[in-house]
Amino acid sequence: MDKINKRFIIQVILSIKDDTMRWPRSLAQFSIGKGAMSLPCLLCDEPQNNHHHICDTCWHDSLQFSLCHSPIELTQHPHALATMELKAIDGLCVPFIYQWPLSHLITAYKYQDKTAVRGALSAFAQQGLQQWQLAGGVGGNGEELSIDFNKAPDVWTLVPNHAWRWLKRGFNHLDYLQTMALNISNIKDVSGGITRTKHTHSQAKLTAHKRRKNLASAFQVNVDLTGQHILLLDDVVTTGATLSSLAQTCKQAGAVKVSAFCLAWARLD
C-alpha cells in the first residue's frame, strides 16, 4: 500500500467520530447471524437466555469472584501507590479485580475478536457503575472517593486508540464503556477531540519504564478543556502509565481535574 492510500485511510478513520464506534461492530455482529441469541453460556457452555450470554449461575459467581466488595480508590490505596505511576491523575476508580472470568472475557474481546463477549462486558461495566453510584462518593473504609457519579464530571473520553490499531481490529475494544458512559447524566463526550498520534507497541508485556518511554507524547487534545473535570475510561489498569500520559496531556489543554474509571485492576505483586 503506497503512502497516499495509507494517508487517505487514516484521514477517513479520523473523520468518522461517533460512527467509528458503531459500523465495524455492526458488521462484526452481522457475521454472527441470528444464532447469536442462542449461544451457550460464554463461561460454562450451558444453555442461557440472557442478553449478555452468561447464565444466571455464572453471572452470580462472577460478581462474587471479581467484583470488589466496595469501590476501590487507587490514588489512596497503599499497594497501588507503591506499584503504579499515578502522576497527573487526581482519582482512579476500579470496581473489579482483573482475574477470571473477567480477564478471560476482556482478552477474548480485545485480542481474539470474539464479538459475542461485548454484551457480557457491557453488563459488567453497568454493574460497576451501579456499585459506584450506590456508594455515594464514600469508599469501603470511609474515605472520600475522587469520583462521585451522582455529581458527574464535566466531560469524558475513552482512552483513544491509534488509527492503525483501530483499523487492524476493525472496532474500538472500549465501545462497551461508551454505552456505560451514556448512562451518566449531564456529562459530555469529547472522545472525538482527543487522539492517539503515536503508534505505540502493545503495553501488555512491557516493563513500567518501557511503558513510560513507549507513551511519551502519544496523545493530542484538539478540544478546549479549560476549567473542565474530565473522566478517562479504560478497560484495564496495570501500571497507570497510559492514563498518566493522557492525564498530563489533558491538563496541558486546560483540564483542572482528571479522573479515571477502569473496569478492572491488574495488580502488580
CSV table of C-alpha atoms in Angstrom, one decimal:
chain,number,residue,atom,x,y,z
A,1,MET,CA,0.0,0.0,0.0
A,2,ASP,CA,1.5,3.4,-1.0
A,3,LYS,CA,1.8,6.4,1.3
A,4,ILE,CA,-1.1,8.2,-0.4
A,5,ASN,CA,-3.5,5.3,0.2
A,6,LYS,CA,-2.3,5.0,3.8
A,7,ARG,CA,-2.8,8.7,4.4
A,8,PHE,CA,-6.3,8.6,2.9
A,9,ILE,CA,-7.3,5.6,5.1
A,10,ILE,CA,-6.1,7.4,8.2
A,11,GLN,CA,-8.0,10.6,7.3
A,12,VAL,CA,-11.2,8.6,6.7
A,13,ILE,CA,-10.9,6.9,10.1
A,14,LEU,CA,-10.2,10.1,12.0
A,15,SER,CA,-13.0,11.9,10.2
A,16,ILE,CA,-15.6,9.4,11.5
A,17,LYS,CA,-16.5,10.4,15.0
A,18,ASP,CA,-19.5,8.7,16.7
A,19,ASP,CA,-19.9,6.3,13.8
A,20,THR,CA,-16.4,4.8,14.5
A,21,MET,CA,-17.9,3.1,17.5
A,22,ARG,CA,-20.8,1.6,15.5
A,23,TRP,CA,-20.3,0.5,12.0
A,24,PRO,CA,-17.5,-2.0,12.4
A,25,ARG,CA,-19.3,-3.6,15.4
A,26,SER,CA,-22.5,-3.9,13.4
A,27,LEU,CA,-20.6,-5.7,10.6
A,28,ALA,CA,-18.9,-8.0,13.0
A,29,GLN,CA,-22.1,-8.9,14.8
A,30,PHE,CA,-23.8,-9.4,11.4
A,31,SER,CA,-21.3,-12.2,10.8
A,32,ILE,CA,-22.5,-14.0,13.8
A,33,GLY,CA,-26.1,-14.1,12.4
A,34,LYS,CA,-29.3,-15.0,14.1
A,35,GLY,CA,-27.6,-17.8,16.0
A,36,ALA,CA,-26.0,-15.2,18.3
A,37,MET,CA,-29.1,-15.1,20.5
A,38,SER,CA,-28.9,-18.9,21.1
A,39,LEU,CA,-25.2,-19.0,22.0
A,40,PRO,CA,-24.4,-21.1,25.1
A,41,CYS,CA,-23.1,-19.5,28.2
A,42,LEU,CA,-19.7,-18.0,27.5
A,43,LEU,CA,-18.2,-19.5,30.6
A,44,CYS,CA,-19.8,-22.9,31.1
A,45,ASP,CA,-21.4,-23.7,27.8
A,46,GLU,CA,-24.7,-24.5,29.4
A,47,PRO,CA,-27.9,-23.0,27.9
A,48,GLN,CA,-28.7,-19.4,28.7
A,49,ASN,CA,-31.3,-16.8,27.8
A,50,ASN,CA,-29.7,-13.6,28.9
A,51,HIS,CA,-28.7,-10.8,26.5
A,52,HIS,CA,-25.1,-10.9,27.8
A,53,HIS,CA,-24.7,-14.6,27.0
A,54,ILE,CA,-23.8,-15.6,30.6
A,55,CYS,CA,-26.1,-17.9,32.5
A,56,ASP,CA,-27.6,-16.8,35.9
A,57,THR,CA,-25.3,-19.1,37.9
A,58,CYS,CA,-22.1,-18.0,36.2
A,59,TRP,CA,-23.2,-14.3,36.4
A,60,HIS,CA,-23.7,-14.6,40.1
A,61,ASP,CA,-20.4,-16.4,40.7
A,62,SER,CA,-18.6,-13.9,38.5
A,63,LEU,CA,-19.7,-11.0,40.6
A,64,GLN,CA,-18.8,-12.9,43.8
A,65,PHE,CA,-15.4,-13.7,42.5
A,66,SER,CA,-14.3,-10.5,40.7
A,67,LEU,CA,-16.4,-7.6,42.0
A,68,CYS,CA,-14.8,-5.6,44.8
A,69,HIS,CA,-17.0,-5.5,47.9
A,70,SER,CA,-16.7,-1.7,47.9
A,71,PRO,CA,-15.3,0.8,45.4
A,72,ILE,CA,-11.5,1.0,45.3
A,73,GLU,CA,-9.9,4.4,45.0
A,74,LEU,CA,-6.4,3.6,43.8
A,75,THR,CA,-5.0,7.0,44.4
A,76,GLN,CA,-5.5,6.3,48.1
A,77,HIS,CA,-4.6,2.6,48.1
A,78,PRO,CA,-1.1,1.7,49.6
A,79,HIS,CA,-0.4,-1.1,47.2
A,80,ALA,CA,-1.3,0.9,44.2
A,81,LEU,CA,0.8,3.9,45.3
A,82,ALA,CA,3.8,1.6,45.7
A,83,THR,CA,3.5,-0.1,42.3
A,84,MET,CA,1.8,2.3,40.0
A,85,GLU,CA,2.5,5.6,38.3
A,86,LEU,CA,-0.4,8.0,39.1
A,87,LYS,CA,1.2,11.3,38.1
A,88,ALA,CA,-1.3,13.9,36.9
A,89,ILE,CA,-4.3,11.6,37.9
A,90,ASP,CA,-6.5,13.1,40.6
A,91,GLY,CA,-8.6,10.0,41.0
A,92,LEU,CA,-8.6,6.4,39.7
A,93,CYS,CA,-11.5,4.1,40.5
A,94,VAL,CA,-12.0,0.4,39.8
A,95,PRO,CA,-14.9,-1.9,40.6
A,96,PHE,CA,-13.3,-5.2,39.6
A,97,ILE,CA,-10.1,-7.1,40.1
A,98,TYR,CA,-8.6,-8.4,36.8
A,99,GLN,CA,-8.9,-12.1,37.3
A,100,TRP,CA,-11.1,-14.9,35.9
A,101,PRO,CA,-13.7,-14.7,34.4
A,102,LEU,CA,-13.5,-11.0,33.6
A,103,SER,CA,-9.8,-11.3,32.4
A,104,HIS,CA,-10.9,-14.1,30.1
A,105,LEU,CA,-13.8,-12.0,28.6
A,106,ILE,CA,-11.6,-8.9,28.1
A,107,THR,CA,-8.9,-10.9,26.4
A,108,ALA,CA,-11.4,-12.7,24.2
A,109,TYR,CA,-12.9,-9.4,23.0
A,110,LYS,CA,-9.7,-7.3,22.8
A,111,TYR,CA,-7.3,-9.8,21.1
A,112,GLN,CA,-9.4,-12.7,19.7
A,113,ASP,CA,-12.3,-10.7,18.2
A,114,LYS,CA,-15.0,-12.7,19.9
A,115,THR,CA,-17.8,-10.2,19.4
A,116,ALA,CA,-20.4,-12.1,21.4
A,117,VAL,CA,-18.5,-11.1,24.5
A,118,ARG,CA,-19.4,-7.5,24.1
A,119,GLY,CA,-22.8,-7.8,25.8
A,120,ALA,CA,-21.2,-9.5,28.9
A,121,LEU,CA,-18.5,-6.8,29.2
A,122,SER,CA,-21.2,-4.1,28.9
A,123,ALA,CA,-23.2,-5.8,31.7
A,124,PHE,CA,-20.0,-5.9,33.9
A,125,ALA,CA,-19.4,-2.2,33.2
A,126,GLN,CA,-23.0,-1.3,34.1
A,127,GLN,CA,-22.7,-3.3,37.3
A,128,GLY,CA,-19.5,-1.5,38.2
A,129,LEU,CA,-21.1,1.9,37.5
A,130,GLN,CA,-24.2,1.0,39.6
A,131,GLN,CA,-22.0,0.0,42.6
A,132,TRP,CA,-20.1,3.3,42.3
A,133,GLN,CA,-23.3,5.3,42.2
A,134,LEU,CA,-24.7,3.5,45.3
A,135,ALA,CA,-21.5,4.3,47.2
A,136,GLY,CA,-22.5,7.9,47.2
A,137,GLY,CA,-18.9,9.2,47.0
A,138,VAL,CA,-17.7,7.1,50.0
A,139,GLY,CA,-15.4,4.1,49.8
A,140,GLY,CA,-15.4,0.9,51.9
A,141,ASN,CA,-13.1,2.4,54.5
A,142,GLY,CA,-15.0,5.6,54.8
A,143,GLU,CA,-12.6,7.5,52.5
A,144,GLU,CA,-13.9,10.2,50.1
A,145,LEU,CA,-13.9,8.9,46.5
A,146,SER,CA,-12.4,11.1,43.8
A,147,ILE,CA,-15.4,10.3,41.6
A,148,ASP,CA,-18.9,10.6,42.8
A,149,PHE,CA,-21.1,9.7,39.8
A,150,ASN,CA,-24.0,11.3,41.4
A,151,LYS,CA,-22.1,14.6,40.8
A,152,ALA,CA,-20.7,13.7,37.4
A,153,PRO,CA,-17.5,15.2,35.8
A,154,ASP,CA,-18.0,17.7,33.0
A,155,VAL,CA,-16.7,15.6,30.1
A,156,TRP,CA,-15.5,12.1,29.4
A,157,THR,CA,-13.4,10.3,26.8
A,158,LEU,CA,-12.4,6.7,26.0
A,159,VAL,CA,-8.6,6.3,26.1
A,160,PRO,CA,-8.1,6.6,22.4
A,161,ASN,CA,-6.5,4.0,20.1
A,162,HIS,CA,-4.2,4.9,17.3
A,163,ALA,CA,-5.9,4.8,13.9
A,164,TRP,CA,-3.8,1.8,12.7
A,165,ARG,CA,-4.7,-0.2,15.8
A,166,TRP,CA,-8.3,0.6,15.2
A,167,LEU,CA,-8.0,-0.4,11.6
A,168,LYS,CA,-6.3,-3.7,12.5
A,169,ARG,CA,-9.0,-4.6,15.0
A,170,GLY,CA,-11.9,-3.2,12.9
A,171,PHE,CA,-13.6,-1.8,16.0
A,172,ASN,CA,-12.9,0.1,19.3
A,173,HIS,CA,-12.4,-2.5,22.0
A,174,LEU,CA,-13.7,0.0,24.6
A,175,ASP,CA,-17.0,0.6,22.9
A,176,TYR,CA,-18.9,-1.1,25.7
A,177,LEU,CA,-17.6,1.6,28.1
A,178,GLN,CA,-19.1,4.2,25.8
A,179,THR,CA,-22.5,2.5,26.4
A,180,MET,CA,-21.9,2.8,30.2
A,181,ALA,CA,-20.9,6.4,29.9
A,182,LEU,CA,-24.1,7.3,28.2
A,183,ASN,CA,-26.0,6.4,31.4
A,184,ILE,CA,-24.2,9.1,33.4
A,185,SER,CA,-26.2,12.2,33.5
A,186,ASN,CA,-25.0,15.7,32.4
A,187,ILE,CA,-21.6,14.6,31.1
A,188,LYS,CA,-20.4,15.4,27.6
A,189,ASP,CA,-18.5,13.1,25.2
A,190,VAL,CA,-15.2,14.7,23.9
A,191,SER,CA,-13.7,11.5,22.5
A,192,GLY,CA,-13.8,12.9,19.0
A,193,GLY,CA,-11.4,15.7,20.1
A,194,ILE,CA,-8.7,13.5,21.7
A,195,THR,CA,-6.5,11.3,19.5
A,196,ARG,CA,-3.5,9.0,19.9
A,197,THR,CA,-0.9,10.4,17.5
A,198,LYS,CA,1.8,7.9,18.3
A,199,HIS,CA,1.5,4.3,17.1
A,200,THR,CA,2.9,2.6,20.2
A,201,HIS,CA,3.7,-1.1,20.8
A,202,SER,CA,1.3,-3.1,22.9
A,203,GLN,CA,1.7,-2.3,26.6
A,204,ALA,CA,0.8,-5.7,27.8
A,205,LYS,CA,4.3,-7.2,28.1
A,206,LEU,CA,6.4,-4.1,28.7
A,207,THR,CA,8.1,-3.1,32.0
A,208,ALA,CA,6.9,0.1,33.7
A,209,HIS,CA,10.0,2.0,32.4
A,210,LYS,CA,9.4,0.9,28.9
A,211,ARG,CA,5.7,1.7,29.1
A,212,ARG,CA,6.5,5.3,30.1
A,213,LYS,CA,9.0,5.6,27.2
A,214,ASN,CA,6.5,4.0,24.8
A,215,LEU,CA,3.9,6.6,25.7
A,216,ALA,CA,5.9,9.8,25.6
A,217,SER,CA,4.0,12.4,23.6
A,218,ALA,CA,1.5,9.7,22.5
A,219,PHE,CA,-1.7,11.8,22.7
A,220,GLN,CA,-3.1,15.1,21.3
A,221,VAL,CA,-6.1,17.1,22.6
A,222,ASN,CA,-8.0,19.1,20.0
A,223,VAL,CA,-10.8,20.3,22.2
A,224,ASP,CA,-10.8,23.1,24.8
A,225,LEU,CA,-10.7,21.6,28.3
A,226,THR,CA,-10.2,24.9,30.2
A,227,GLY,CA,-11.7,24.6,33.6
A,228,GLN,CA,-13.1,21.1,33.0
A,229,HIS,CA,-13.1,17.9,35.0
A,230,ILE,CA,-12.5,15.1,32.5
A,231,LEU,CA,-13.2,11.4,33.1
A,232,LEU,CA,-10.9,8.9,31.3
A,233,LEU,CA,-12.4,5.4,30.6
A,234,ASP,CA,-10.3,2.3,30.0
A,235,ASP,CA,-10.7,-1.4,30.4
A,236,VAL,CA,-7.7,-2.5,32.5
A,237,VAL,CA,-5.1,-0.5,34.5
A,238,THR,CA,-1.8,-2.1,35.5
A,239,THR,CA,1.0,0.5,36.0
A,240,GLY,CA,-1.1,3.6,35.2
A,241,ALA,CA,1.4,4.7,32.5
A,242,THR,CA,-1.2,5.2,29.8
A,243,LEU,CA,-3.6,7.1,32.0
A,244,SER,CA,-0.8,9.3,33.4
A,245,SER,CA,0.4,10.2,29.9
A,246,LEU,CA,-3.1,11.1,28.8
A,247,ALA,CA,-4.0,12.9,32.0
A,248,GLN,CA,-0.9,15.1,31.7
A,249,THR,CA,-1.8,16.0,28.1
A,250,CYS,CA,-5.4,16.9,29.2
A,251,LYS,CA,-4.1,19.2,31.9
A,252,GLN,CA,-1.8,20.9,29.4
A,253,ALA,CA,-5.0,21.5,27.4
A,254,GLY,CA,-6.6,23.3,30.4
A,255,ALA,CA,-8.3,20.5,32.4
A,256,VAL,CA,-8.4,21.3,36.2
A,257,LYS,CA,-9.1,17.7,37.3
A,258,VAL,CA,-8.5,14.4,35.6
A,259,SER,CA,-10.2,11.3,37.0
A,260,ALA,CA,-10.2,7.8,35.5
A,261,PHE,CA,-12.6,4.8,35.7
A,262,CYS,CA,-11.2,1.5,34.7
A,263,LEU,CA,-13.2,-1.7,34.6
A,264,ALA,CA,-10.5,-3.8,36.3
A,265,TRP,CA,-7.2,-3.5,38.2
A,266,ALA,CA,-4.4,-5.9,37.3
A,267,ARG,CA,-2.4,-5.8,40.5
A,268,LEU,CA,1.4,-6.0,40.3
A,269,ASP,CA,2.5,-8.1,43.3
